[in-house]
CSV table of C-alpha atoms and ligand atoms in Angstrom, one decimal:
chain,number,residue,atom,x,y,z
R,1,MET,CA,19.3,65.0,-13.2
R,2,ARG,CA,15.5,64.4,-13.8
R,3,PHE,CA,16.7,61.0,-15.4
R,4,SER,CA,18.6,59.9,-12.4
R,5,VAL,CA,15.9,60.6,-9.8
R,6,THR,CA,13.4,58.3,-11.8
R,7,PHE,CA,16.3,55.8,-12.5
R,8,PHE,CA,17.4,55.4,-8.8
R,9,PRO,CA,14.2,53.6,-7.5
R,10,LEU,CA,14.0,51.4,-10.4
R,11,LEU,CA,17.4,50.4,-9.6
R,12,ILE,CA,16.6,49.5,-6.1
R,13,ILE,CA,13.6,47.5,-7.3
R,14,SER,CA,15.6,45.3,-9.7
R,15,LEU,CA,18.3,45.0,-7.3
R,16,SER,CA,16.1,43.5,-4.5
R,17,ALA,CA,14.2,41.3,-7.1
R,18,ASN,CA,17.6,39.9,-8.3
R,19,SER,CA,19.8,39.4,-5.3
R,20,GLN,CA,18.0,36.8,-3.4
R,21,ASP,CA,19.7,36.4,0.0
R,22,LEU,CA,20.9,33.0,0.4
R,23,VAL,CA,19.4,31.1,3.5
R,24,ASN,CA,22.2,30.0,5.7
R,25,SER,CA,20.6,28.6,8.8
R,26,ILE,CA,17.1,27.3,9.9
R,27,LYS,CA,15.1,29.8,11.8
R,28,PRO,CA,12.0,28.0,13.1
R,29,GLY,CA,9.0,29.9,13.1
R,30,GLN,CA,10.1,32.5,11.1
R,31,VAL,CA,9.3,33.4,7.2
R,32,TRP,CA,11.2,30.8,5.0
R,33,PRO,CA,11.9,32.5,1.7
R,34,ASP,CA,12.0,30.3,-1.3
R,35,ASN,CA,13.9,31.3,-4.3
R,36,GLN,CA,11.2,33.8,-5.4
R,37,GLY,CA,11.3,35.3,-1.9
R,38,LYS,CA,7.9,33.8,-0.9
R,39,HIS,CA,7.3,32.1,2.3
R,40,ILE,CA,7.6,28.1,1.3
R,41,ASN,CA,4.0,27.0,0.8
R,42,ALA,CA,4.4,23.4,1.5
R,43,HIS,CA,2.4,22.6,4.9
R,44,GLY,CA,2.0,18.9,6.8
R,45,GLY,CA,4.3,17.7,4.1
R,46,GLY,CA,7.3,15.4,3.6
R,47,ILE,CA,10.7,15.1,1.9
R,48,LEU,CA,12.1,12.8,-0.6
R,49,TYR,CA,15.9,12.5,-1.2
R,50,TYR,CA,16.2,11.6,-4.8
R,51,ASN,CA,19.2,12.2,-7.5
R,52,LYS,CA,21.2,14.2,-4.7
R,53,THR,CA,18.4,16.5,-4.2
R,54,TYR,CA,15.8,16.8,-1.6
R,55,TYR,CA,12.3,17.3,-2.8
R,56,TRP,CA,9.7,18.9,-0.4
R,57,PHE,CA,5.9,18.2,-0.9
R,58,GLY,CA,3.2,19.9,1.2
R,59,GLU,CA,-0.2,21.5,1.2
R,60,SER,CA,-0.3,24.3,-1.0
R,61,ARG,CA,-2.6,26.7,0.9
R,62,LEU,CA,-4.5,29.7,-0.4
R,63,PRO,CA,-3.6,32.8,1.5
R,64,ARG,CA,-7.0,33.9,2.8
R,65,THR,CA,-9.1,34.1,6.1
R,66,GLU,CA,-12.5,32.8,5.4
R,67,LYS,CA,-13.6,29.5,7.0
R,68,ASP,CA,-13.2,27.4,3.9
R,69,LYS,CA,-9.9,25.5,4.2
R,70,SER,CA,-10.1,23.8,0.9
R,71,ASN,CA,-6.8,23.9,-1.1
R,72,TYR,CA,-5.8,23.7,-4.8
R,73,GLY,CA,-3.1,20.8,-4.5
R,74,VAL,CA,0.1,19.7,-3.4
R,75,SER,CA,3.1,21.9,-3.7
R,76,CYS,CA,6.8,20.9,-4.6
R,77,TYR,CA,10.1,22.7,-3.7
R,78,SER,CA,13.5,21.3,-4.4
R,79,SER,CA,17.0,22.0,-2.6
R,80,LYS,CA,20.4,20.8,-2.6
R,81,ASP,CA,21.1,22.1,1.1
R,82,LEU,CA,18.0,21.9,2.8
R,83,LEU,CA,18.2,25.7,3.4
R,84,ASN,CA,17.5,27.3,-0.2
R,85,TRP,CA,14.5,25.9,-2.0
R,86,LYS,CA,13.3,26.2,-5.5
R,87,ASN,CA,9.7,26.3,-6.0
R,88,GLU,CA,8.9,23.6,-8.7
R,89,GLY,CA,5.1,24.4,-9.0
R,90,LEU,CA,2.1,22.5,-8.1
R,91,ALA,CA,2.8,18.5,-8.2
R,92,LEU,CA,-0.8,17.9,-8.0
R,93,ARG,CA,-3.6,19.9,-8.5
R,94,VAL,CA,-7.5,19.8,-8.0
R,95,ILE,CA,-9.3,18.6,-11.2
R,96,SER,CA,-12.3,21.0,-12.1
R,97,ASP,CA,-14.5,17.9,-13.7
R,98,THR,CA,-17.5,17.0,-11.4
R,99,ALA,CA,-16.8,13.2,-12.2
R,100,SER,CA,-13.5,13.4,-10.2
R,101,LEU,CA,-13.4,13.6,-6.3
R,102,LEU,CA,-10.5,15.8,-6.7
R,103,LEU,CA,-12.9,18.7,-7.0
R,104,PRO,CA,-11.5,22.5,-6.2
R,105,GLY,CA,-13.2,22.9,-3.0
R,106,CYS,CA,-12.1,19.6,-1.5
R,107,VAL,CA,-9.2,19.4,1.1
R,108,ILE,CA,-5.8,17.9,0.6
R,109,GLU,CA,-3.6,17.4,3.8
R,110,ARG,CA,-0.5,16.0,4.8
R,111,PRO,CA,1.0,14.7,1.2
R,112,LYS,CA,3.8,12.2,1.1
R,113,VAL,CA,5.8,11.1,-1.8
R,114,ILE,CA,7.7,7.8,-2.2
R,115,TYR,CA,9.6,6.3,-5.0
R,116,ASN,CA,9.1,2.7,-6.0
R,117,LYS,CA,12.2,1.2,-7.6
R,118,LYS,CA,10.7,-1.6,-9.1
R,119,THR,CA,8.2,0.6,-11.1
R,120,GLY,CA,10.6,3.4,-11.5
R,121,LYS,CA,7.5,5.8,-10.5
R,122,PHE,CA,6.9,8.4,-7.9
R,123,VAL,CA,3.6,7.7,-5.8
R,124,MET,CA,1.8,10.5,-4.0
R,125,TRP,CA,-0.7,9.7,-1.1
R,126,PHE,CA,-2.6,12.4,1.0
R,127,HIS,CA,-5.3,12.7,3.4
R,128,HIS,CA,-8.6,13.9,1.2
R,129,GLU,CA,-11.6,15.3,2.4
R,130,LEU,CA,-14.5,15.7,-0.2
R,131,LYS,CA,-15.9,19.1,-1.0
R,132,GLY,CA,-18.3,20.5,1.0
R,133,GLN,CA,-18.5,17.6,3.6
R,134,GLY,CA,-16.2,19.0,6.4
R,135,TYR,CA,-13.6,15.9,7.7
R,136,LYS,CA,-16.7,13.5,7.1
R,137,ALA,CA,-15.1,11.4,4.3
R,138,ALA,CA,-11.7,10.6,6.2
R,139,MET,CA,-10.3,9.3,2.6
R,140,THR,CA,-6.9,8.7,1.5
R,141,GLY,CA,-6.2,9.9,-2.3
R,142,VAL,CA,-3.3,8.3,-4.6
R,143,ALA,CA,-1.7,9.8,-7.2
R,144,VAL,CA,1.3,8.6,-9.6
R,145,SER,CA,4.0,10.3,-11.9
R,146,ASP,CA,7.0,9.4,-13.7
R,147,ASN,CA,8.8,12.7,-12.9
R,148,ILE,CA,9.3,13.4,-9.3
R,149,THR,CA,8.1,16.9,-9.5
R,150,GLY,CA,4.9,15.8,-11.6
R,151,PRO,CA,2.6,16.3,-12.5
R,152,TYR,CA,1.1,13.6,-10.7
R,153,LYS,CA,-1.9,11.9,-12.3
R,154,TYR,CA,-4.6,11.3,-9.5
R,155,LEU,CA,-6.0,7.9,-9.6
R,156,ARG,CA,-8.4,7.5,-6.7
R,157,SER,CA,-9.5,8.3,-3.1
R,158,LEU,CA,-10.7,5.5,-1.0
R,159,ARG,CA,-11.1,4.2,2.8
R,160,PRO,CA,-8.6,1.5,3.0
R,161,ASN,CA,-9.1,-2.0,4.1
R,162,ALA,CA,-12.7,-2.6,3.4
R,163,GLY,CA,-13.8,-6.2,4.5
R,164,VAL,CA,-10.8,-7.5,6.2
R,165,TRP,CA,-10.0,-7.2,9.8
R,166,PRO,CA,-6.7,-5.9,11.5
R,167,LYS,CA,-4.0,-8.8,11.8
R,168,ASN,CA,-3.8,-8.1,15.6
R,169,PHE,CA,-7.9,-8.3,16.0
R,170,PRO,CA,-8.9,-10.8,18.6
R,171,GLU,CA,-11.7,-13.0,17.4
R,172,GLU,CA,-13.9,-12.0,20.2
R,173,PHE,CA,-13.7,-8.2,18.9
R,174,LYS,CA,-15.2,-9.3,15.7
R,175,LYS,CA,-18.7,-9.3,17.1
R,176,ALA,CA,-20.7,-6.1,18.0
R,177,LYS,CA,-21.3,-5.9,21.9
R,178,ALA,CA,-25.0,-5.5,23.2
R,179,GLY,CA,-25.7,-2.0,23.7
R,180,GLU,CA,-22.6,-0.6,22.2
R,181,GLU,CA,-24.5,1.6,20.2
R,182,ILE,CA,-25.6,3.6,22.6
R,183,LEU,CA,-22.6,4.1,24.9
R,184,LYS,CA,-21.8,7.8,26.0
R,185,SER,CA,-18.9,9.3,24.0
R,186,TRP,CA,-15.8,9.6,26.1
R,187,SER,CA,-17.2,7.5,28.9
R,188,LYS,CA,-14.8,5.0,30.1
R,189,GLU,CA,-17.1,2.2,28.9
R,190,TRP,CA,-17.0,4.0,25.5
R,191,VAL,CA,-13.4,4.4,25.2
R,192,ASP,CA,-12.8,0.4,26.1
R,193,ALA,CA,-15.4,-0.4,23.3
R,194,VAL,CA,-13.2,1.7,20.8
R,195,LYS,CA,-10.4,0.0,22.1
R,196,GLU,CA,-12.0,-3.2,21.4
R,197,GLY,CA,-12.8,-2.3,18.0
R,198,LEU,CA,-16.3,-0.5,18.1
R,199,PHE,CA,-15.1,1.6,15.0
R,200,VAL,CA,-13.5,-1.1,13.2
R,201,ARG,CA,-16.6,-3.0,13.2
R,202,ARG,CA,-18.9,-0.2,12.1
R,203,ASP,CA,-16.4,0.7,9.1
R,204,PHE,CA,-15.7,-3.0,8.2
R,205,GLU,CA,-17.7,-2.9,5.1
R,206,GLY,CA,-17.0,0.5,3.7
R,207,GLY,CA,-13.4,0.7,4.9
R,208,GLN,CA,-11.4,2.2,7.6
R,209,MET,CA,-11.4,6.0,8.3
R,210,ALA,CA,-8.1,7.6,7.2
R,211,ARG,CA,-7.3,11.3,8.3
R,212,ASP,CA,-3.5,12.4,9.3
R,213,MET,CA,-1.3,10.1,7.7
R,214,THR,CA,2.4,9.4,6.6
R,215,LEU,CA,4.0,6.8,4.4
R,216,TYR,CA,6.8,4.6,5.5
R,217,VAL,CA,9.1,2.6,3.3
R,218,ASP,CA,10.9,-0.1,5.6
R,219,LYS,CA,14.2,-1.9,4.7
R,220,ASN,CA,13.0,-4.6,2.6
R,221,GLY,CA,11.2,-1.9,0.2
R,222,LYS,CA,7.8,-2.6,1.7
R,223,ALA,CA,6.0,0.4,2.2
R,224,TYR,CA,3.4,1.3,4.8
R,225,HIS,CA,0.3,3.9,4.8
R,226,VAL,CA,-0.1,4.9,8.5
R,227,HIS,CA,-3.2,6.9,9.5
R,228,SER,CA,-5.3,7.9,12.1
R,229,SER,CA,-8.3,5.9,11.9
R,230,GLU,CA,-11.4,4.9,14.1
R,231,GLU,CA,-12.4,8.8,14.6
R,232,ASN,CA,-8.8,9.5,15.2
R,233,MET,CA,-8.5,7.4,18.3
R,234,THR,CA,-6.3,4.5,16.8
R,235,LEU,CA,-3.6,4.4,14.3
R,236,HIS,CA,-3.5,2.0,11.5
R,237,PHE,CA,-0.5,0.8,9.8
R,238,SER,CA,-1.4,-0.7,6.3
R,239,GLU,CA,0.8,-2.8,4.1
R,240,LEU,CA,0.7,-1.1,0.3
R,241,THR,CA,1.1,-3.5,-2.7
R,242,ASP,CA,4.3,-3.8,-4.4
R,243,ASP,CA,3.6,-0.9,-7.0
R,244,TYR,CA,2.5,1.3,-3.8
R,245,LEU,CA,-0.8,2.0,-5.4
R,246,ASP,CA,-3.2,0.1,-3.3
R,247,PHE,CA,-3.6,-1.6,-0.1
R,248,THR,CA,-2.8,-5.5,0.3
R,249,GLY,CA,-5.5,-5.9,3.3
R,250,THR,CA,-2.7,-6.5,5.9
R,251,TYR,CA,-3.0,-3.8,8.5
R,252,VAL,CA,-2.5,-3.4,12.3
R,253,ARG,CA,-4.0,-1.6,14.9
R,254,VAL,CA,-1.4,0.7,16.8
R,255,LEU,CA,-1.8,2.2,20.3
R,256,PRO,CA,-5.8,1.7,20.0
R,257,GLY,CA,-7.8,4.6,21.8
R,258,ASP,CA,-4.8,6.7,22.6
R,259,SER,CA,-5.8,9.5,19.8
R,260,ASN,CA,-2.8,10.0,18.0
R,261,GLU,CA,-2.4,12.2,15.0
R,262,ALA,CA,0.2,13.5,12.8
R,263,PRO,CA,2.3,10.4,12.8
R,264,ALA,CA,6.2,10.8,11.7
R,265,ILE,CA,8.3,7.8,11.7
R,266,PHE,CA,12.0,7.1,11.4
R,267,PHE,CA,14.3,4.1,12.1
R,268,ALA,CA,17.8,4.8,14.0
R,269,LYS,CA,20.0,2.8,16.4
R,270,GLY,CA,18.0,-0.5,15.7
R,271,LYS,CA,14.5,0.9,16.6
R,272,TYR,CA,11.6,2.5,15.1
R,273,TYR,CA,10.7,5.8,16.4
R,274,MET,CA,7.5,7.6,16.0
R,275,PHE,CA,6.5,11.3,16.6
R,276,THR,CA,2.8,12.0,17.1
R,277,SER,CA,0.6,14.7,18.5
R,278,GLY,CA,-2.6,14.5,20.3
R,279,THR,CA,-6.0,15.7,18.7
R,280,THR,CA,-6.9,19.3,19.3
R,281,GLY,CA,-6.9,20.5,15.7
R,282,TRP,CA,-4.7,23.2,14.6
R,283,LYS,CA,-3.9,24.0,18.1
R,284,PRO,CA,-0.5,22.6,19.2
R,285,ASN,CA,-0.7,20.0,22.2
R,286,PRO,CA,2.2,17.9,23.9
R,287,GLY,CA,4.1,15.8,21.4
R,288,ARG,CA,4.4,12.1,22.0
R,289,LEU,CA,7.1,9.6,21.1
R,290,SER,CA,6.7,5.9,20.5
R,291,VAL,CA,9.2,3.3,20.3
R,292,ALA,CA,8.9,-0.2,18.4
R,293,SER,CA,11.5,-3.0,17.4
R,294,LYS,CA,9.3,-4.1,14.6
R,295,LEU,CA,7.2,-1.5,12.7
R,296,LEU,CA,3.9,-3.8,13.0
R,297,GLY,CA,4.9,-5.0,16.2
R,298,GLU,CA,4.0,-3.5,19.7
R,299,TRP,CA,4.5,0.2,19.9
R,300,LYS,CA,4.9,1.9,23.4
R,301,THR,CA,4.5,5.3,24.1
R,302,VAL,CA,7.5,6.7,26.1
R,303,GLY,CA,6.5,10.2,26.7
R,304,ASN,CA,7.0,13.9,25.1
R,305,PRO,CA,10.3,14.2,23.1
R,306,CYS,CA,10.3,18.0,24.0
R,307,ARG,CA,12.9,19.1,26.0
R,308,GLY,CA,12.1,22.9,26.9
R,309,THR,CA,10.5,24.6,29.5
R,310,GLU,CA,7.1,23.0,30.8
R,311,ASP,CA,5.3,25.8,28.9
R,312,GLU,CA,7.1,24.8,25.5
R,313,ASN,CA,6.8,21.2,26.1
R,314,LYS,CA,2.9,21.5,26.5
R,315,ILE,CA,2.6,22.8,22.8
R,316,THR,CA,5.8,21.0,21.3
R,317,PHE,CA,7.3,24.5,20.9
R,318,GLY,CA,4.3,25.4,18.8
R,319,SER,CA,4.1,22.9,16.7
R,320,GLN,CA,2.7,19.5,15.2
R,321,SER,CA,4.9,16.9,13.7
R,322,THR,CA,4.9,16.1,10.2
R,323,HIS,CA,8.0,14.2,9.1
R,324,ILE,CA,11.1,13.1,10.5
R,325,LEU,CA,14.1,13.6,7.6
R,326,PRO,CA,16.9,11.5,7.3
R,327,VAL,CA,19.9,13.7,6.3
R,328,GLU,CA,21.7,12.1,3.7
R,329,GLY,CA,25.3,11.1,4.3
R,330,LYS,CA,25.1,11.1,8.0
R,331,LYS,CA,24.0,8.1,9.6
R,332,ASN,CA,22.2,9.3,12.7
R,333,ALA,CA,21.2,12.8,11.6
R,334,PHE,CA,17.7,13.6,11.5
R,335,ILE,CA,15.3,16.6,11.4
R,336,TYR,CA,12.1,17.2,13.1
R,337,MET,CA,9.6,18.9,10.9
R,338,GLY,CA,6.7,20.3,12.2
R,339,ASP,CA,3.9,22.7,11.6
R,340,ARG,CA,3.0,25.8,13.6
R,341,TRP,CA,-0.4,26.1,12.0
R,342,ILE,CA,-2.0,29.7,11.7
R,343,PRO,CA,-5.4,28.6,11.0
R,344,ASP,CA,-6.8,32.2,9.8
R,345,ASN,CA,-4.0,32.0,6.9
R,346,LEU,CA,-2.9,28.5,6.6
R,347,ALA,CA,-0.5,29.8,3.9
R,348,ASP,CA,1.5,31.6,6.2
R,349,SER,CA,1.9,28.6,8.7
R,350,ARG,CA,5.3,28.4,9.9
R,351,HIS,CA,8.0,25.5,9.6
R,352,ILE,CA,9.3,24.3,12.8
R,353,TRP,CA,12.4,22.5,12.2
R,354,LEU,CA,14.6,21.1,15.0
R,355,PRO,CA,17.6,18.8,15.0
R,356,ILE,CA,16.9,15.4,16.7
R,357,GLU,CA,19.3,14.9,19.6
R,358,TRP,CA,19.6,12.0,21.7
R,359,GLU,CA,19.4,11.7,25.6
R,360,GLU,CA,19.4,8.6,27.6
R,361,GLY,CA,19.0,6.5,24.3
R,362,LEU,CA,15.9,8.5,23.2
R,363,PRO,CA,15.3,11.2,20.6
R,364,VAL,CA,14.3,14.5,21.7
R,365,ILE,CA,14.0,18.0,20.5
R,366,LYS,CA,15.2,21.3,21.9
R,367,TRP,CA,14.5,24.8,20.7
R,368,TYR,CA,16.8,27.0,18.8
R,369,LYS,CA,15.9,30.5,17.5
R,370,GLY,CA,18.4,29.7,14.8
R,371,TRP,CA,20.7,26.6,13.9
R,372,ASP,CA,23.5,25.5,11.5
R,373,ILE,CA,22.5,22.4,9.5
R,374,THR,CA,26.3,21.5,9.1
R,375,ASN,CA,26.5,20.8,12.8
R,376,LEU,CA,24.2,18.0,12.7
R,377,LYS,CA,26.3,14.8,13.3
C,1,GAL,C1,-5.3,18.6,12.7
C,1,GAL,C2,-4.7,17.8,11.9
C,1,GAL,C3,-4.2,18.7,10.6
C,1,GAL,C4,-5.7,19.3,10.2
C,1,GAL,C5,-6.5,19.8,11.3
C,1,GAL,C6,-7.8,20.3,10.8
C,1,GAL,O1,-5.4,17.7,13.9
C,1,GAL,O2,-3.4,17.2,12.2
C,1,GAL,O3,-3.9,18.0,9.5
C,1,GAL,O4,-6.5,18.4,9.7
C,1,GAL,O5,-6.6,19.0,12.6
C,1,GAL,O6,-8.7,20.8,12.2
């Protein structure tokens, strides 16, 4: 009798540890348990489909409440069905070596991984802020691996496109304008000066700022590093070299002065689409949708892609875009991936995944408390 009393609770423990419930629908904003029952710790991330498997890379955040927002690397999870994710561990981790910029205490954000068919290597780029410097460094880091899950070898961090002008930069923008250094931030004259290249000129020699970022591989295999530059006021689309490990120096400014962050790009129905956010830090703001016929061509912002209540649209359903995922085997099925940041405990930030729907020829998102991925057309 005494034996069975002690045995009973043990049985419960072992049952709950082994009988992991399968996830069968997407529940935006709720805890999303991985194969070990822990909330998926991959934030500001992206997904790469390879060898019939989805690999989700994201910021691995520390569960803590301090002001310090540094993190220790990039996590990787794998899944066949986009619902049940196996924790593959850290794909990239900080390096305890003072000679490395990837020191513990640095900030690694919005990592994205792409596969290079020519070299057979997986290439990771990420927004990199240096230890103890807040968001001042505005660099991008690159790492490479032979295996998709890593470990990724850190190569370097840099500010891109030092010493080269953007392709779409008129001759007259290349010279500093009299009095530009004393313009009052956010005055109309200052915003106009930014549009006309104030920060591009300032950062010409040292390289352009790179904060929120994504990667996009175009149909011809050319890859682009897309990032918020110029004090987050203008996006830069920068071409990567054939091995994806460096910048070629060809880049264009997109939507100058419009303050876009959190870029996520996809191609559908003959056009390029980009979801972005405004610049309010961890707080969500109204999402934005932009369209272009050519990746490096003219981008036009066409409004907020959210189709909810006014309050929901103002905060993009409480999220900030990070990636638009093409669902394999379905021609026009895409998933909006966003982050609902919890700044006091970033590890607990929630994943807002919503199906992309089409309305009057434009991709839009609506709120669903729970939705079935098999319904995607
Ligand atoms: C957001 C950005 C996040 C993070 C945050 C820090 O605007 O999208 O990735 O950098 O600011 O405040």
